[in-house]
XYZ file of N, CA, C and O in Angstrom:
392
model
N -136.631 22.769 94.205
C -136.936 23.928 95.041
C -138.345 23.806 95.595
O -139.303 23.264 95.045
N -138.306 24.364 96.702
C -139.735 24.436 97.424
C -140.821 25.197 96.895
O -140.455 26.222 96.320
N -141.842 25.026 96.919
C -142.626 26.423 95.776
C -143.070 26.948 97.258
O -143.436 26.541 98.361
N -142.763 28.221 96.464
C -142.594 30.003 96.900
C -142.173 29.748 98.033
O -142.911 30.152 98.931
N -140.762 28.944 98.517
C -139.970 29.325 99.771
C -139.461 30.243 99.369
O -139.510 30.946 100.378
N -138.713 31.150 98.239
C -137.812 31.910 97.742
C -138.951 33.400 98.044
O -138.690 34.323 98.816
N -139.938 33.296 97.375
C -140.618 34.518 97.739
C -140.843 34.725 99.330
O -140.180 35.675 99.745
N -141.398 34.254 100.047
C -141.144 33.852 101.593
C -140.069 34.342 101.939
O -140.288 35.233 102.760
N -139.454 34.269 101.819
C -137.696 34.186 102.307
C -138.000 35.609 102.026
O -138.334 36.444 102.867
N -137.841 35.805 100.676
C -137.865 37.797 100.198
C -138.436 38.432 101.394
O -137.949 39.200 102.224
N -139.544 37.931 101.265
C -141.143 38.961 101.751
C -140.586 39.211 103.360
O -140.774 40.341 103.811
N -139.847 38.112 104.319
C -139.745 38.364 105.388
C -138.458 39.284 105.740
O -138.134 39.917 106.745
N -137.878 39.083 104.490
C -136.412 40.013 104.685
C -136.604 41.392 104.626
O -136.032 42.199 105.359
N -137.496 41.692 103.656
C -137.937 43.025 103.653
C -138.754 43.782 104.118
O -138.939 44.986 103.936
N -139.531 42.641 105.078
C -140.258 43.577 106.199
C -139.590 43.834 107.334
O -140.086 44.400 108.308
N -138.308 43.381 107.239
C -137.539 43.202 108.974
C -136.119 44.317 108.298
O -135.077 44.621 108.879
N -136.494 44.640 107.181
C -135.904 46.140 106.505
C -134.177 45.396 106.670
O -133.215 45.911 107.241
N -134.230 44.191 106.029
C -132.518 43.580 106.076
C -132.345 43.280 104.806
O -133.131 42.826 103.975
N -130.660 43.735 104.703
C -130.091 43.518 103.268
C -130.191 42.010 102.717
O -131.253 41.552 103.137
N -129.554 41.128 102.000
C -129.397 40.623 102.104
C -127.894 40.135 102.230
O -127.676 38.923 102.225
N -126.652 41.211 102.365
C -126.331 41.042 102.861
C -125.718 40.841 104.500
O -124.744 40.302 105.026
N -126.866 41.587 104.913
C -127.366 41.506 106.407
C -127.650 39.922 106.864
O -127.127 39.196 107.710
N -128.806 39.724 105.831
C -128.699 38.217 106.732
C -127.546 37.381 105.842
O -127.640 36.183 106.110
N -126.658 37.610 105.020
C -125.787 36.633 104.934
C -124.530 36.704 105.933
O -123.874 35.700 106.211
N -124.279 37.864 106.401
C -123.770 37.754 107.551
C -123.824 37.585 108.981
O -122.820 37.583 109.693
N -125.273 37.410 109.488
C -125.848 36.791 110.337
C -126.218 35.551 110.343
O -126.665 35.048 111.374
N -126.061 34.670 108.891
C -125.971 33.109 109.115
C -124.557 32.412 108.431
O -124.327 31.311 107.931
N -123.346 34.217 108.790
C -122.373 33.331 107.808
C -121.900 32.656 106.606
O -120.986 31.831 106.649
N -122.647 33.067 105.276
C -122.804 32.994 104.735
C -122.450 34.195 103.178
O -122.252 35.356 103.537
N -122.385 33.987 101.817
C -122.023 34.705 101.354
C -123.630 35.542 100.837
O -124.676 34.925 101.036
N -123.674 36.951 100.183
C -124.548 37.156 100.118
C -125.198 36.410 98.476
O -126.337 36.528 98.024
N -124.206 35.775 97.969
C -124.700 35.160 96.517
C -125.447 33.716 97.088
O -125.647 32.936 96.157
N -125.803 33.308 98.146
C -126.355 32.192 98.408
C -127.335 32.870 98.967
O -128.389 32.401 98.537
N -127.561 33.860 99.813
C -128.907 34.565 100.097
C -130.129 34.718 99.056
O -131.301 34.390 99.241
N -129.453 35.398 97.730
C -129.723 35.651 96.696
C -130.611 34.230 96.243
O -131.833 34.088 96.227
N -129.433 33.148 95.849
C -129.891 32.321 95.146
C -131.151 31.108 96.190
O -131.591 30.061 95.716
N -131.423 31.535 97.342
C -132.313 30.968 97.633
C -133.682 31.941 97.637
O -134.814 31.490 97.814
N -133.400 33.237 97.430
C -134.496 33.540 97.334
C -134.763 33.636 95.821
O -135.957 33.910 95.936
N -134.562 33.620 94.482
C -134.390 33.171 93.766
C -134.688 31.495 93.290
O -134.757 31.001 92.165
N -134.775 31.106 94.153
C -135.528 29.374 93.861
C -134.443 29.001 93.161
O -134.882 28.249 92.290
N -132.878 29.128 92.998
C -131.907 28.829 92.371
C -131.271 27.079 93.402
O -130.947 25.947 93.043
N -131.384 27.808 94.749
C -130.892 27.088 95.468
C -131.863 26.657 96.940
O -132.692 27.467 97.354
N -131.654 25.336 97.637
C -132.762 25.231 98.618
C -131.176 25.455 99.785
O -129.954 25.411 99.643
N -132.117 25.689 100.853
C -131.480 26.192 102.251
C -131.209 24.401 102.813
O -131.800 23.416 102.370
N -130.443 24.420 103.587
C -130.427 23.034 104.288
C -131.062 23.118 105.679
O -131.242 24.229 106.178
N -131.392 22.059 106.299
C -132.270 22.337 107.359
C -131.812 23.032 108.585
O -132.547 23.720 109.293
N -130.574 22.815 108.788
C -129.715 24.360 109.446
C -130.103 25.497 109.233
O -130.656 26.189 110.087
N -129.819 25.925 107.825
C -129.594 27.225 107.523
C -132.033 27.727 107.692
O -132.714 28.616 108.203
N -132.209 26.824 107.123
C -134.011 27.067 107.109
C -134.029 27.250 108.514
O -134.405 28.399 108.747
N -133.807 26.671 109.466
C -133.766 26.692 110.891
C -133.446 28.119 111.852
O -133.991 28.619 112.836
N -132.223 28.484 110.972
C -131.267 29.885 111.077
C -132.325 31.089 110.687
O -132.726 31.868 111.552
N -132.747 31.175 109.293
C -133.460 31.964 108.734
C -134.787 32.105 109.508
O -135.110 33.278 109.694
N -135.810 30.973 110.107
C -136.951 31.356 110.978
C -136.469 31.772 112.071
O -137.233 32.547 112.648
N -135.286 31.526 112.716
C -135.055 32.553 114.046
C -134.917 33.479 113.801
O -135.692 34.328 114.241
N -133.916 33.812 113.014
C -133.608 35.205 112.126
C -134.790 36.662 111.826
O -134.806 37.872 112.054
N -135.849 35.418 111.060
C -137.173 36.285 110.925
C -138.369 35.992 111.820
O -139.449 36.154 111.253
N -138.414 35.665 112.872
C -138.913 35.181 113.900
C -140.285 34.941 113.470
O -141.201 35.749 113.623
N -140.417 33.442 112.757
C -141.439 32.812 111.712
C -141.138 31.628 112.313
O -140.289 31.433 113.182
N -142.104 30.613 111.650
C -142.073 29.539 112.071
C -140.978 28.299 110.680
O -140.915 28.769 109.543
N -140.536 27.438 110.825
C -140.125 26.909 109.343
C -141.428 26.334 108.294
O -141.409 25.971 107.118
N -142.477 26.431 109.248
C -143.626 25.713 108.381
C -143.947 26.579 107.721
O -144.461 26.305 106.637
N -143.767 27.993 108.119
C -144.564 29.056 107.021
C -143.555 29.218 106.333
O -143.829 29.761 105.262
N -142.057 28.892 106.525
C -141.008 29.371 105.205
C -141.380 28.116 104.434
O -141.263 28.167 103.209
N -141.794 27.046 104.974
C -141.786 25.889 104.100
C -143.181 26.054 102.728
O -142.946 25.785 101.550
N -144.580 26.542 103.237
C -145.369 27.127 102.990
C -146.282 25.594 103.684
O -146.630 24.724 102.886
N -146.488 25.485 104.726
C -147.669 24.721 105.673
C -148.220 25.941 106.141
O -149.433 25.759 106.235
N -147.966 26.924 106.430
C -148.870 27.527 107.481
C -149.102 29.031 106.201
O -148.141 29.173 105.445
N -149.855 29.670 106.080
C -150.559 30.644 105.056
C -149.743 31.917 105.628
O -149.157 32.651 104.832
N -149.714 32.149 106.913
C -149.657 33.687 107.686
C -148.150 33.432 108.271
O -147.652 32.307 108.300
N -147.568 34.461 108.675
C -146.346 34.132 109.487
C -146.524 35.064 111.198
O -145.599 35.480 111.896
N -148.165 35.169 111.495
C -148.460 36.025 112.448
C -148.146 35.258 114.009
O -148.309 35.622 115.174
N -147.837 34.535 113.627
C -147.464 33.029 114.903
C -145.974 34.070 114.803
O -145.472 34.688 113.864
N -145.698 33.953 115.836
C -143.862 34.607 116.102
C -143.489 33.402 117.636
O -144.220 32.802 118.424
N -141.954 33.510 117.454
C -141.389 32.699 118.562
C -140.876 33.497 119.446
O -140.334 34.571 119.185
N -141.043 32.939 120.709
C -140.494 33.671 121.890
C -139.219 32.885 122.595
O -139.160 31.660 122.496
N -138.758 33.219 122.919
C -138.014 32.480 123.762
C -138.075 32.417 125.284
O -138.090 33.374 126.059
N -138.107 31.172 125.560
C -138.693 31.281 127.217
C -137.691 30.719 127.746
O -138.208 30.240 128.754
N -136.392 30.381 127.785
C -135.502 29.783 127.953
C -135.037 29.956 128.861
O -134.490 29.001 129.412
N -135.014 31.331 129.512
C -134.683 31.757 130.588
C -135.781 31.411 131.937
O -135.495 31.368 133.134
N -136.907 31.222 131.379
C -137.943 30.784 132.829
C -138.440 29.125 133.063
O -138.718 28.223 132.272
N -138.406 29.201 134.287
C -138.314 28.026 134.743
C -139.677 27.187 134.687
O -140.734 27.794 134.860
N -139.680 25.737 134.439
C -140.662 25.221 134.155
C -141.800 25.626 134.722
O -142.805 25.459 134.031
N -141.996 26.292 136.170
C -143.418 26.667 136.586
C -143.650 28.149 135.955
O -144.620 28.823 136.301
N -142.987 28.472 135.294
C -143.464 29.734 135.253
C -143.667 29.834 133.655
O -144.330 30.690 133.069
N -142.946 28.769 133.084
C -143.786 28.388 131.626
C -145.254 27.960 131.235
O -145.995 28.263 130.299
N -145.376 27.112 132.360
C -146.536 26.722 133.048
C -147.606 28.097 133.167
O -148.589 28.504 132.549
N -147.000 28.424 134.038
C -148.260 29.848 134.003
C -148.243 30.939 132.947
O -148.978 31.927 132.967
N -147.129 30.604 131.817
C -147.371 31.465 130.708
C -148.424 30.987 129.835
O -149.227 31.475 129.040
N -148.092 29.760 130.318
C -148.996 28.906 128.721
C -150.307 28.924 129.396
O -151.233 28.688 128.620
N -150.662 29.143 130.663
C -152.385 29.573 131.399
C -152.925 30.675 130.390
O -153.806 30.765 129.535
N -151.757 31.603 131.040
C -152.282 32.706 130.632
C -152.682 33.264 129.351
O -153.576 34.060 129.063
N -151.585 32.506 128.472
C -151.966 33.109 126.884
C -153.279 32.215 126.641
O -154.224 32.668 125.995
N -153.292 30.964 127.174
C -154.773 30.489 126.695
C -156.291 30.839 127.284
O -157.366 30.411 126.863
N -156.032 31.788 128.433
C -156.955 32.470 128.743
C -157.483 33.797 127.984
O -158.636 34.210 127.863
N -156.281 34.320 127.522
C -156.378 35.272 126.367
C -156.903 34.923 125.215
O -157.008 35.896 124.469
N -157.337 33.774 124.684
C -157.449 32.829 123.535
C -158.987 33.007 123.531
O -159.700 33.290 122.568
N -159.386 32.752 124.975
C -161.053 32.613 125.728
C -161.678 34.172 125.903
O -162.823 34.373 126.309
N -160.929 35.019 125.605
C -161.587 36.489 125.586
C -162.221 36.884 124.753
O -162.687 38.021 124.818
């Protein structure tokens, strides 16, 4: 087991106020495998770790424990087109310079 992916896992479930059987049915899953990974019983496979940071919109490095904070969140830009990713990524790094 990963040390303190299982607490991680907890800590983000219960700030996003989800059961666990909430997220076992949002990754398909039963809720006795939710359990046992947060529990350090069982490790997630890189799917399901993958599933769980979208889920809790974290990064996998902070479920992994590389990164300390989970204040980094993902966006999805999927919908905008390369120039206008372009001028997102200006802009947030001008915000960076404030």
């Amino acid at each position: 087991m990963i040390n303190g992916l299982g607490e991680r896992l907890q800590k983000q479930r219960t700030i996003r106020k989800l059961s666990q059987k909430d997220v076992a049915c949002a990754l398909h899953v039963s809720p006795s495998i939710i359990s046992n990974y947060e529990s350090g019983e069982r490790t997630p496979s890189v799917e399901i770790l993958m599933a769980l940071a979208s889920l809790y919109h974290c990064s996998t490095d902070y479920l992994l424990g590389f990164e300390q904070t989970s204040n980094d969140f993902l966006l999805n830009v999927s919908m905008l087109t390369a120039e206008q990713r372009i001028l997102l990524q200006h802009f947030l790094l001008s915000l960076q310079s404030m």
